[in-house]
């Protein structure tokens, strides 16, 4: 009987297990459901808590029930946030926001995006840390300072709860520029809120979001992607543990949605523009679908009448080119600088790629003056011929190349082919193409059209654009007869035009102010007076910079024929100047190669090609306004801007800007 009883017990136990197992529809044992909380009622708003903290010099300690509530706008689902959630007081148009610090991972499971959360402050501490208001528990850092950090894991469930309200749709506050988001009045009130910033792009392309191999956090710079915003910057901070750390950043421009943060380096409650940071939740927050502006496409490239590009000045593996455009059309691969036997060139391959790989290397051309062009090519591991060559007369750098009329001229060239094993021993002289009757500004496109079985490596070197009248590219900028000195009654172009009264000069600039490398230089101006000094090295600037933009002052003439100023010194790149119209647009004047006094005519766009060397002598520069009659003369609006090129040595002095 005992044996029979044991058998009956085992059978019943097995039946019980089978019954329990049948209640589970699959083998995915998910997380237990999150229990919402309807018993806590908010007793204090985030704004009220913020005001308490701002009015106190100490960390706030709570020993009675005080409930705040808000909406979760951050997520650690991809690993870019860690043991924290950002909470703002409304799903749209928030007033204030803060961080709730918790010593727990995978918080997105308990507090998903858009959920309303409630925090009971009883037994917790609240205080500002590095610019953000934090809720958590205090700790002492290595320097003995008491700071607010994470609440212990065993406190989380008793102090932070999700509301039973349905998930809300978050609506980020939209700003049209970086400056609008971080430099305008009240920017610090927006810390830990969700924002969308339009008209931005990554300063550097071809890089990954973070260092996935070493799991190291990386600061990437975003810059403005329009002529008026290109001097604006903000940090995008990405964790090396994020799922997307190894992904290459997009090369275009557009909008980014992120949690606005800051790092108050001195922890003194005063946040400068340079201390703001952005954090994305995932790469869907980055919508850079528009053409790139600036150094890799967009308006500041010189359209070449003469060019001899051997890539010798570029670093290996660079994918960003100041004078050209590097566009991945299908896939993410781009042309990249490589080196073999002390020779540099650009290269691309579809090896191990999935799907089609189409990538354009775009060279701007002045067809009015250029007569022909040539290049060299080399192939490797050839299993097809992916290189095509096009020209276009209706596309300029920074436009939408998908709408360009690309004319296929591949058959005009002898392109390297047939090297199925390894690489060709030498580059192939691929021939010349005569531009003939082409006119205006346009482009040459080297198009790699591979993938889907065609993985050939293509290398390009020694791209030459030839002007028969100047085959050695020796012509200088400036030009024209020497200008006459300004009249004795010429009108100052802007306040502090001779840099004697520095306060007048800086007080007459627009809100972007003056770059730090531009300073008043005593005794170096005309006749021992003061000058404006611009001193940079190749590491000073990462973008084509607005050094300053002046505002019109009362009394500017309504009729005029020229602007004049004096300058001396040397630079590896040239200077471009904007003279503003009454409607906010502007005329462009490029100094080009300049060695002596010159008269400068209006140009099509900002260009920095050329070098300046006045041999230590002052030279007079005249901007010809004889065909212009619509300049801005209304006080308080932009009137004049001085720009320099990126990554170059500048050692220049300026003095006495006048208009007459």
XYZ file of C-alpha atoms in Angstrom:
660
model
C 0.000 0.000 0.000
C 2.812 2.434 0.714
C 4.189 1.850 -2.773
C 0.782 2.454 -4.306
C 0.380 5.666 -2.331
C 3.770 6.894 -3.509
C 2.861 6.152 -7.120
C -0.456 7.996 -6.734
C 1.352 10.985 -5.227
C 3.868 11.150 -8.070
C 1.110 10.899 -10.689
C -0.900 13.644 -9.018
C 2.204 15.841 -8.765
C 2.934 15.342 -12.457
C -0.652 16.173 -13.343
C -0.346 19.311 -11.240
C 2.832 20.345 -13.034
C 1.219 19.693 -16.411
C -1.760 21.755 -15.378
C 0.449 24.641 -14.303
C 2.470 24.417 -17.495
C -0.677 24.449 -19.632
C -1.523 27.873 -18.232
C 1.562 29.328 -19.980
C 0.975 29.810 -23.699
C 4.681 29.832 -24.588
C 8.078 29.628 -22.960
C 8.536 33.402 -22.683
C 8.326 33.995 -18.967
C 8.013 37.799 -19.040
C 8.486 40.300 -16.284
C 5.711 40.519 -13.722
C 3.185 43.258 -14.521
C 3.963 46.707 -13.189
C 1.585 47.696 -10.388
C 0.338 51.233 -10.740
C -0.346 53.536 -7.815
C -3.564 55.504 -7.329
C -3.181 56.128 -3.602
C -0.607 58.927 -3.800
C -1.898 62.389 -4.599
C 0.511 65.114 -5.649
C 1.090 67.669 -2.908
C 3.754 69.704 -4.659
C 4.574 70.561 -8.286
C 7.999 70.145 -9.796
C 8.161 73.920 -10.184
C 7.452 74.394 -6.469
C 10.126 71.858 -5.558
C 12.528 73.585 -7.907
C 11.824 76.940 -6.262
C 12.459 75.452 -2.795
C 15.823 74.120 -3.975
C 16.763 77.388 -5.685
C 15.990 79.347 -2.516
C 18.069 77.046 -0.342
C 21.836 76.881 -0.126
C 21.599 73.358 1.251
C 20.390 69.981 0.120
C 16.728 69.476 1.020
C 15.878 66.614 3.414
C 12.280 65.380 3.642
C 10.839 63.470 6.616
C 7.132 63.734 5.801
C 5.118 62.531 2.821
C 5.432 65.014 -0.030
C 4.371 63.757 -3.455
C 5.435 65.169 -6.819
C 4.463 63.834 -10.232
C 5.633 64.188 -13.803
C 6.162 62.440 -17.134
C 9.094 60.216 -18.082
C 10.960 61.505 -21.156
C 14.145 59.379 -21.004
C 14.704 55.669 -21.513
C 17.577 53.340 -20.666
C 16.326 50.698 -23.127
C 19.331 51.264 -25.424
C 21.854 51.885 -22.649
C 22.454 55.594 -23.251
C 20.883 56.488 -19.891
C 21.988 54.668 -16.744
C 20.149 54.375 -13.436
C 18.242 57.620 -13.881
C 15.026 58.951 -15.413
C 14.315 62.492 -16.549
C 10.863 63.726 -15.558
C 9.121 66.892 -16.775
C 5.919 68.359 -15.397
C 3.840 68.032 -18.578
C 3.978 65.852 -21.705
C 3.986 69.061 -23.772
C 5.148 72.615 -23.134
C 6.778 71.722 -19.806
C 7.617 74.298 -17.177
C 10.389 72.556 -15.224
C 11.975 69.108 -15.005
C 14.347 67.028 -12.877
C 16.148 63.699 -12.559
C 15.166 60.805 -10.314
C 18.291 58.825 -9.441
C 17.824 55.084 -8.693
C 20.379 52.335 -8.169
C 18.543 50.022 -10.555
C 18.972 49.093 -14.224
C 16.350 48.489 -16.933
C 14.180 51.248 -15.548
C 12.278 51.403 -18.841
C 10.439 48.236 -17.781
C 8.914 50.019 -14.781
C 8.820 53.593 -16.089
C 8.280 53.616 -19.872
C 8.414 56.727 -22.008
C 5.351 58.914 -21.545
C 4.264 57.328 -18.276
C 3.250 59.512 -15.364
C 5.332 58.759 -12.283
C 4.882 59.808 -8.674
C 7.702 60.267 -6.190
C 7.264 60.302 -2.409
C 10.044 62.508 -1.081
C 9.777 61.194 2.491
C 13.222 59.866 3.400
C 14.849 61.195 0.228
C 17.028 64.206 -0.511
C 16.770 66.832 -3.252
C 19.456 69.174 -4.549
C 21.194 70.625 -7.575
C 24.182 68.733 -8.907
C 26.175 69.818 -11.970
C 23.291 71.982 -13.118
C 20.402 69.513 -12.759
C 17.921 69.098 -9.910
C 18.145 65.522 -8.614
C 16.057 63.377 -6.284
C 17.881 60.536 -4.537
C 20.083 59.979 -1.505
C 23.178 61.851 -0.429
C 26.731 60.555 -0.590
C 30.208 62.000 -0.209
C 32.415 62.266 -3.280
C 36.192 61.765 -3.325
C 36.720 65.396 -2.293
C 34.446 65.099 0.738
C 31.575 67.040 -0.843
C 28.029 65.986 -0.005
C 26.037 65.442 -3.190
C 22.721 63.933 -4.260
C 23.135 60.563 -5.946
C 21.129 57.376 -6.432
C 18.612 56.092 -3.919
C 19.296 52.491 -2.946
C 17.508 49.767 -4.860
C 15.495 48.712 -1.805
C 14.010 52.210 -1.572
C 12.859 52.485 -5.175
C 9.556 50.607 -4.958
C 8.481 52.462 -1.817
C 9.291 55.903 -3.198
C 8.789 55.882 -6.976
C 5.602 54.541 -8.565
C 3.910 54.652 -11.913
C 0.474 56.256 -12.095
C -2.509 54.321 -13.413
C -3.059 57.037 -16.035
C -2.600 55.911 -19.659
C 0.733 56.548 -21.384
C 0.923 60.102 -22.755
C 2.258 61.129 -26.142
C 5.334 63.275 -25.577
C 5.585 66.456 -27.626
C 9.090 67.929 -27.558
C 9.450 71.692 -27.649
C 10.812 72.607 -31.085
C 13.614 75.124 -31.575
C 14.826 76.293 -34.980
C 18.480 76.520 -33.944
C 20.966 75.487 -31.278
C 21.130 79.051 -30.025
C 17.359 79.223 -29.574
C 17.541 76.114 -27.396
C 20.571 76.850 -25.226
C 21.568 80.505 -25.544
C 18.218 82.240 -25.161
C 16.935 83.574 -21.851
C 15.594 80.790 -19.630
C 17.620 77.997 -21.201
C 18.629 76.631 -17.798
C 14.933 76.183 -16.951
C 14.737 73.652 -19.793
C 17.294 71.221 -18.345
C 15.886 67.664 -18.336
C 13.111 68.548 -20.776
C 12.574 66.961 -24.176
C 13.531 69.249 -27.064
C 13.788 69.060 -30.830
C 16.470 71.242 -32.430
C 16.194 71.857 -36.148
C 18.880 72.786 -38.697
C 21.765 70.814 -37.199
C 24.378 68.322 -38.350
C 27.389 66.520 -36.930
C 30.574 68.580 -37.162
C 32.557 65.464 -38.019
C 31.274 62.710 -40.273
C 32.481 59.140 -40.656
C 32.701 58.635 -36.872
C 30.667 56.371 -34.596
C 28.310 57.574 -31.895
C 30.678 56.322 -29.161
C 33.617 53.981 -28.551
C 31.921 50.588 -28.432
C 35.176 48.610 -28.395
C 36.394 50.271 -25.200
C 32.871 51.024 -23.927
C 33.861 54.662 -23.551
C 31.517 57.654 -23.565
C 32.158 60.119 -26.404
C 31.232 63.787 -26.813
C 30.291 64.617 -30.408
C 29.661 68.179 -31.534
C 26.560 69.219 -33.385
C 26.700 72.431 -35.394
C 24.121 74.640 -37.045
C 23.336 73.668 -40.629
C 22.499 77.043 -42.135
C 24.614 80.060 -43.026
C 23.289 81.974 -40.017
C 23.680 79.110 -37.512
C 26.855 77.347 -38.666
C 28.889 78.941 -35.871
C 26.625 77.427 -33.174
C 27.669 74.225 -31.367
C 26.414 71.867 -28.698
C 27.656 68.531 -27.338
C 25.801 65.286 -27.994
C 26.992 62.859 -25.315
C 26.780 59.129 -26.046
C 27.588 56.153 -23.836
C 30.003 53.469 -24.979
C 27.502 50.952 -23.571
C 24.669 52.170 -25.817
C 23.337 49.682 -28.358
C 24.101 52.179 -31.111
C 27.636 53.090 -29.946
C 29.256 51.394 -32.952
C 26.936 52.950 -35.544
C 28.357 55.631 -37.852
C 26.635 58.996 -37.445
C 24.586 60.247 -40.413
C 26.347 62.713 -42.683
C 23.342 64.846 -43.591
C 21.518 67.550 -41.680
C 18.103 67.863 -40.118
C 16.588 67.770 -36.636
C 17.471 65.989 -33.407
C 15.194 65.158 -30.480
C 16.976 64.791 -27.160
C 16.890 65.344 -23.437
C 18.515 68.710 -22.773
C 21.124 68.467 -20.048
C 24.137 70.388 -18.795
C 27.412 69.807 -16.996
C 28.105 72.669 -14.622
C 31.866 72.084 -14.385
C 32.309 74.378 -11.381
C 29.071 73.211 -9.781
C 28.352 76.840 -8.962
C 24.852 77.094 -10.412
C 25.960 79.236 -13.342
C 25.719 77.347 -16.645
C 27.503 78.709 -19.699
C 26.432 78.008 -23.275
C 29.349 75.621 -23.757
C 28.226 73.471 -20.791
C 24.918 72.329 -22.281
C 24.648 68.739 -23.516
C 22.135 66.565 -25.324
C 21.269 62.892 -24.754
C 19.283 60.861 -27.283
C 17.124 57.878 -26.333
C 17.935 55.978 -29.546
C 18.988 56.788 -33.105
C 15.371 57.368 -34.165
C 15.853 60.694 -32.383
C 18.338 61.713 -35.118
C 16.551 62.671 -38.343
C 19.293 63.964 -40.630
C 17.655 63.387 -44.006
C 18.603 66.694 -45.643
C 21.817 67.489 -47.572
C 24.748 68.489 -45.467
C 25.642 72.146 -45.073
C 29.189 73.459 -44.809
C 32.380 71.475 -44.784
C 31.013 68.352 -46.439
C 28.393 69.982 -48.579
C 26.586 73.275 -48.482
C 27.416 76.615 -49.888
C 30.974 77.425 -48.750
C 32.906 75.340 -51.300
C 34.899 76.987 -54.040
C 33.828 76.088 -57.573
C 37.202 75.281 -59.093
C 38.460 76.658 -62.370
C 41.842 75.104 -61.618
C 42.603 72.209 -59.256
C 45.343 69.675 -58.583
C 44.118 67.347 -55.822
C 46.506 64.584 -54.753
C 45.041 64.154 -51.224
C 48.492 64.533 -49.671
C 47.231 67.048 -47.076
C 44.585 64.711 -45.614
C 44.953 62.257 -42.745
C 44.483 58.560 -43.418
C 40.868 57.290 -43.076
C 39.398 60.799 -43.278
C 35.925 60.928 -44.849
C 35.277 64.655 -44.433
C 36.601 67.014 -47.108
C 36.475 70.830 -46.799
C 36.279 71.419 -50.560
C 34.189 68.475 -51.725
C 31.063 66.497 -50.928
C 31.121 62.837 -49.857
C 27.598 61.428 -50.125
C 26.458 57.886 -49.287
C 23.413 57.477 -51.563
C 22.629 53.819 -50.820
C 24.175 52.140 -47.796
C 26.469 54.019 -45.439
C 29.864 53.649 -47.119
C 31.788 56.731 -48.167
C 34.985 57.515 -50.001
C 37.937 57.476 -47.598
C 41.572 58.621 -47.734
C 44.063 55.733 -47.855
C 47.839 55.473 -48.295
C 50.179 52.951 -49.909
C 53.908 53.383 -50.591
C 53.789 56.980 -49.268
C 51.052 57.928 -51.772
C 47.596 59.048 -50.639
C 44.344 58.624 -52.589
C 40.632 58.054 -51.984
C 39.160 54.551 -51.918
C 35.873 52.729 -51.598
C 34.745 49.088 -51.722
C 31.560 47.095 -51.235
C 33.416 44.178 -49.655
C 31.210 42.371 -47.105
C 28.438 44.913 -47.663
C 24.783 43.927 -47.626
C 22.723 45.228 -50.532
C 23.572 48.030 -52.928
C 26.408 50.473 -52.185
C 26.191 53.787 -54.033
C 28.452 56.646 -52.936
C 29.257 59.970 -54.643
C 32.466 61.987 -54.402
C 31.480 65.431 -55.698
C 33.903 68.100 -56.943
C 32.568 71.646 -57.585
C 33.615 73.147 -60.929
C 33.509 76.620 -62.465
C 32.653 75.637 -66.037
C 32.954 79.260 -67.205
C 36.713 79.184 -66.679
C 37.702 75.501 -66.495
C 38.500 73.802 -69.805
C 38.952 70.097 -68.973
C 39.629 67.610 -66.209
C 41.476 64.350 -65.659
C 42.182 61.767 -62.959
C 43.947 58.481 -62.243
C 42.265 55.247 -61.174
C 43.241 51.853 -59.767
C 41.169 48.725 -59.153
C 41.532 45.782 -56.794
C 39.829 42.388 -56.373
C 37.782 43.261 -59.426
C 34.543 41.356 -59.938
C 32.726 44.108 -61.822
C 33.207 47.754 -62.840
C 31.356 49.981 -60.335
C 32.946 53.393 -61.095
C 30.861 55.856 -63.093
C 31.713 59.494 -63.845
C 29.078 62.204 -64.283
C 28.867 65.959 -64.608
C 25.968 68.225 -63.697
C 25.343 71.878 -64.487
C 22.216 72.197 -62.341
C 23.638 71.032 -59.013
C 25.890 72.819 -56.544
C 27.297 71.537 -53.261
C 24.668 71.314 -50.540
C 21.652 70.862 -52.789
C 19.437 67.824 -53.300
C 21.473 65.645 -55.631
C 18.534 63.325 -56.243
C 16.996 66.068 -58.393
C 20.225 66.852 -60.289
C 20.613 66.081 -63.980
C 23.663 63.793 -63.974
C 25.231 63.333 -67.419
C 27.131 60.034 -67.738
C 30.583 60.553 -69.273
C 32.136 57.262 -68.075
C 32.817 56.072 -71.614
C 35.144 59.037 -72.157
C 37.690 57.560 -69.721
C 40.075 54.649 -69.524
C 39.136 53.424 -66.044
C 41.262 50.741 -64.384
C 39.741 47.273 -64.662
C 40.550 43.569 -64.771
C 42.651 43.179 -61.613
C 40.843 40.160 -60.175
C 43.584 39.124 -57.744
C 44.978 41.745 -55.395
C 45.505 45.307 -56.618
C 46.875 46.818 -59.819
C 50.566 47.667 -59.568
C 50.098 51.288 -60.681
C 47.435 53.915 -61.148
C 45.960 54.198 -64.643
C 46.012 57.558 -66.424
C 42.298 57.655 -67.113
C 42.306 60.414 -69.762
C 40.869 63.906 -70.117
C 37.379 65.253 -70.661
C 36.890 68.623 -72.378
C 34.129 70.772 -70.910
C 33.511 72.456 -74.258
C 30.460 74.698 -74.097
C 29.498 73.922 -70.488
C 28.936 77.090 -68.445
C 28.093 78.276 -64.960
C 28.899 76.440 -61.752
C 28.339 72.710 -61.446
C 30.018 69.489 -60.340
C 31.925 66.398 -61.380
C 30.688 63.233 -59.651
C 32.772 60.097 -59.090
C 30.043 57.525 -58.404
C 30.718 54.112 -56.904
C 27.744 51.934 -57.885
C 28.413 48.498 -56.441
C 27.175 45.886 -54.027
C 24.852 42.950 -54.724
C 27.813 40.867 -55.831
C 30.044 43.649 -57.178
C 32.592 44.403 -54.454
C 35.536 45.800 -56.474
C 37.820 48.241 -54.665
C 38.230 51.551 -56.550
C 40.958 54.104 -55.867
C 41.078 57.654 -57.299
C 44.060 60.016 -57.303
C 45.386 63.200 -58.928
C 42.085 64.865 -59.808
C 42.945 67.818 -62.050
C 40.750 70.616 -63.302
C 42.607 72.586 -65.935
C 42.214 76.210 -66.981
C 44.176 76.581 -70.227
C 44.886 80.221 -69.412
C 46.257 79.293 -65.996
C 47.396 75.656 -66.170
C 49.471 75.926 -62.981
C 46.640 77.437 -60.885
C 48.833 80.468 -60.261
C 46.341 83.311 -60.705
C 45.752 85.437 -57.629
C 42.621 86.838 -56.061
C 42.051 90.480 -55.334
C 42.593 92.041 -58.690
C 41.827 95.308 -60.373
C 43.673 98.596 -59.996
C 44.936 99.724 -56.625
C 42.092 101.388 -54.715
C 42.268 104.984 -53.608
C 42.555 105.680 -49.862
C 39.265 106.429 -48.072
C 38.111 110.030 -48.083
C 38.624 112.084 -44.951
C 34.851 112.195 -44.365
C 34.213 108.496 -45.034
C 31.610 107.060 -42.623
C 32.646 104.404 -40.074
C 31.113 101.112 -41.203
C 30.316 100.012 -37.651
C 30.825 101.088 -34.051
C 34.472 100.901 -33.016
C 35.510 100.634 -36.676
C 39.162 101.493 -35.875
C 39.322 99.280 -32.713
C 40.484 102.126 -30.494
C 37.373 101.883 -28.307
C 37.040 98.127 -27.807
C 33.852 98.421 -25.748
C 32.163 100.308 -28.589
C 33.190 97.592 -31.033
C 32.054 94.611 -28.960
C 28.882 96.455 -27.944
C 27.975 96.869 -31.611
C 28.020 93.136 -32.442
C 25.040 90.845 -32.780
C 24.168 88.246 -30.142
C 26.818 85.752 -31.293
C 29.529 88.149 -30.173
C 33.203 87.765 -31.013
C 35.309 84.636 -31.367
C 37.920 84.324 -28.590
C 40.823 84.205 -31.050
C 39.918 87.715 -32.255
C 41.321 90.360 -29.893
C 42.260 94.014 -29.615
C 45.964 94.369 -30.350
C 47.568 97.495 -28.929
C 50.087 99.368 -31.056
C 49.807 97.083 -34.089
C 47.328 99.177 -36.086
C 47.902 101.899 -38.678
C 50.442 104.452 -37.446
C 50.874 102.688 -34.115
C 47.163 102.630 -33.264
C 45.180 99.527 -32.232
C 44.044 96.768 -34.568
C 41.763 93.742 -34.595
C 44.015 90.692 -34.420
C 42.928 87.219 -35.617
C 45.264 84.416 -34.538
C 44.429 80.743 -35.182
C 46.112 77.393 -35.741
C 44.686 74.369 -37.623
C 43.170 73.087 -34.359
C 41.473 76.357 -33.360
C 38.413 76.048 -35.594
C 36.500 72.977 -36.730
C 34.190 74.887 -39.028
C 34.141 77.951 -41.256
C 33.681 80.626 -38.608
C 31.822 83.897 -38.346
C 34.486 85.858 -36.465
C 32.014 88.686 -35.860
C 28.836 90.228 -37.257
C 28.205 93.926 -36.696
C 24.939 95.770 -36.291
C 24.196 98.870 -38.319
C 24.551 102.143 -36.459
C 22.651 105.342 -37.101
C 24.050 107.596 -39.801
C 25.099 105.083 -42.445
C 24.866 106.618 -45.932
C 21.917 105.617 -48.112
C 24.004 105.996 -51.265
C 27.471 104.445 -51.463
C 30.043 103.064 -53.862
C 32.543 101.164 -51.739
C 33.689 99.809 -48.373
C 37.385 100.054 -47.546
C 39.627 98.698 -44.809
C 43.293 98.030 -44.156
C 44.836 94.659 -43.343
C 48.200 92.983 -43.025
C 49.589 89.558 -42.207
C 49.374 86.026 -43.578
C 47.007 83.059 -43.608
C 46.826 79.565 -45.102
C 43.248 80.175 -46.235
C 41.507 83.355 -47.240
C 38.797 85.595 -45.787
C 35.164 85.933 -46.859
C 32.963 88.926 -46.052
C 29.178 89.374 -45.936
C 27.611 92.783 -46.532
C 23.942 92.661 -45.565
C 20.914 93.784 -47.531
C 17.864 95.412 -46.013
C 15.919 92.116 -46.269
C 18.473 90.173 -44.199
C 20.184 88.510 -47.141
C 23.735 89.527 -48.022
C 26.333 90.071 -50.713
C 29.516 87.996 -50.516
C 33.058 89.272 -51.129
C 35.938 86.750 -51.161
C 39.504 88.017 -50.809
C 41.032 84.945 -52.486
C 44.817 85.105 -52.922
C 45.840 88.520 -51.670
C 49.320 90.017 -51.512
C 48.728 93.697 -52.246
C 46.049 96.404 -52.246
C 43.047 95.154 -54.224
C 39.506 95.887 -55.358
C 37.136 92.982 -54.688
C 33.987 92.315 -56.683
C 30.870 90.517 -55.346
C 30.933 86.698 -55.518
C 28.328 83.951 -55.659
C 28.996 82.304 -52.292
C 31.424 82.213 -49.385
C 34.783 80.734 -50.371
C 38.064 80.445 -48.489
C 40.366 79.285 -51.258
C 43.632 81.178 -51.594
C 46.317 82.433 -49.238
C 47.055 85.867 -47.843
C 50.572 87.244 -47.444
C 51.130 90.992 -47.363
C 54.827 90.614 -46.398
C 54.200 92.489 -43.170
C 52.889 95.585 -44.956
C 49.496 97.245 -44.631
C 47.382 96.880 -47.789
C 44.112 98.595 -48.660
C 41.118 96.465 -49.624
C 38.091 97.922 -51.395
C 34.748 96.134 -51.697
C 33.085 97.390 -54.867
C 29.480 98.485 -54.181
C 29.007 100.366 -57.450
C 26.290 97.989 -58.681
C 24.567 97.650 -55.285
C 21.805 99.887 -53.912
C 19.926 97.822 -51.320
C 22.269 97.521 -48.333
C 20.869 97.618 -44.829
C 21.228 101.058 -43.273
C 18.600 100.613 -40.539
C 20.152 100.769 -37.085
C 20.140 97.532 -35.105
C 20.120 95.001 -37.967
C 23.076 93.005 -39.288
C 25.317 95.017 -41.579
C 28.728 93.329 -41.969
C 30.326 89.959 -41.142
C 33.890 88.653 -41.379
C 34.450 84.906 -41.872
C 37.513 82.653 -41.955
C 38.063 79.084 -43.140
C 38.357 76.030 -40.919
C 41.528 74.280 -39.710
C 44.051 76.866 -40.900
C 46.741 79.232 -39.638
C 45.611 82.881 -39.553
C 47.856 85.757 -38.456
C 45.990 88.856 -39.597
C 45.405 92.428 -38.430
C 42.545 94.715 -39.546
C 41.947 98.443 -39.152
C 39.688 101.344 -40.149
C 36.549 99.936 -41.828
C 34.657 102.715 -43.637
C 31.870 103.126 -46.199
C 31.414 105.970 -48.668
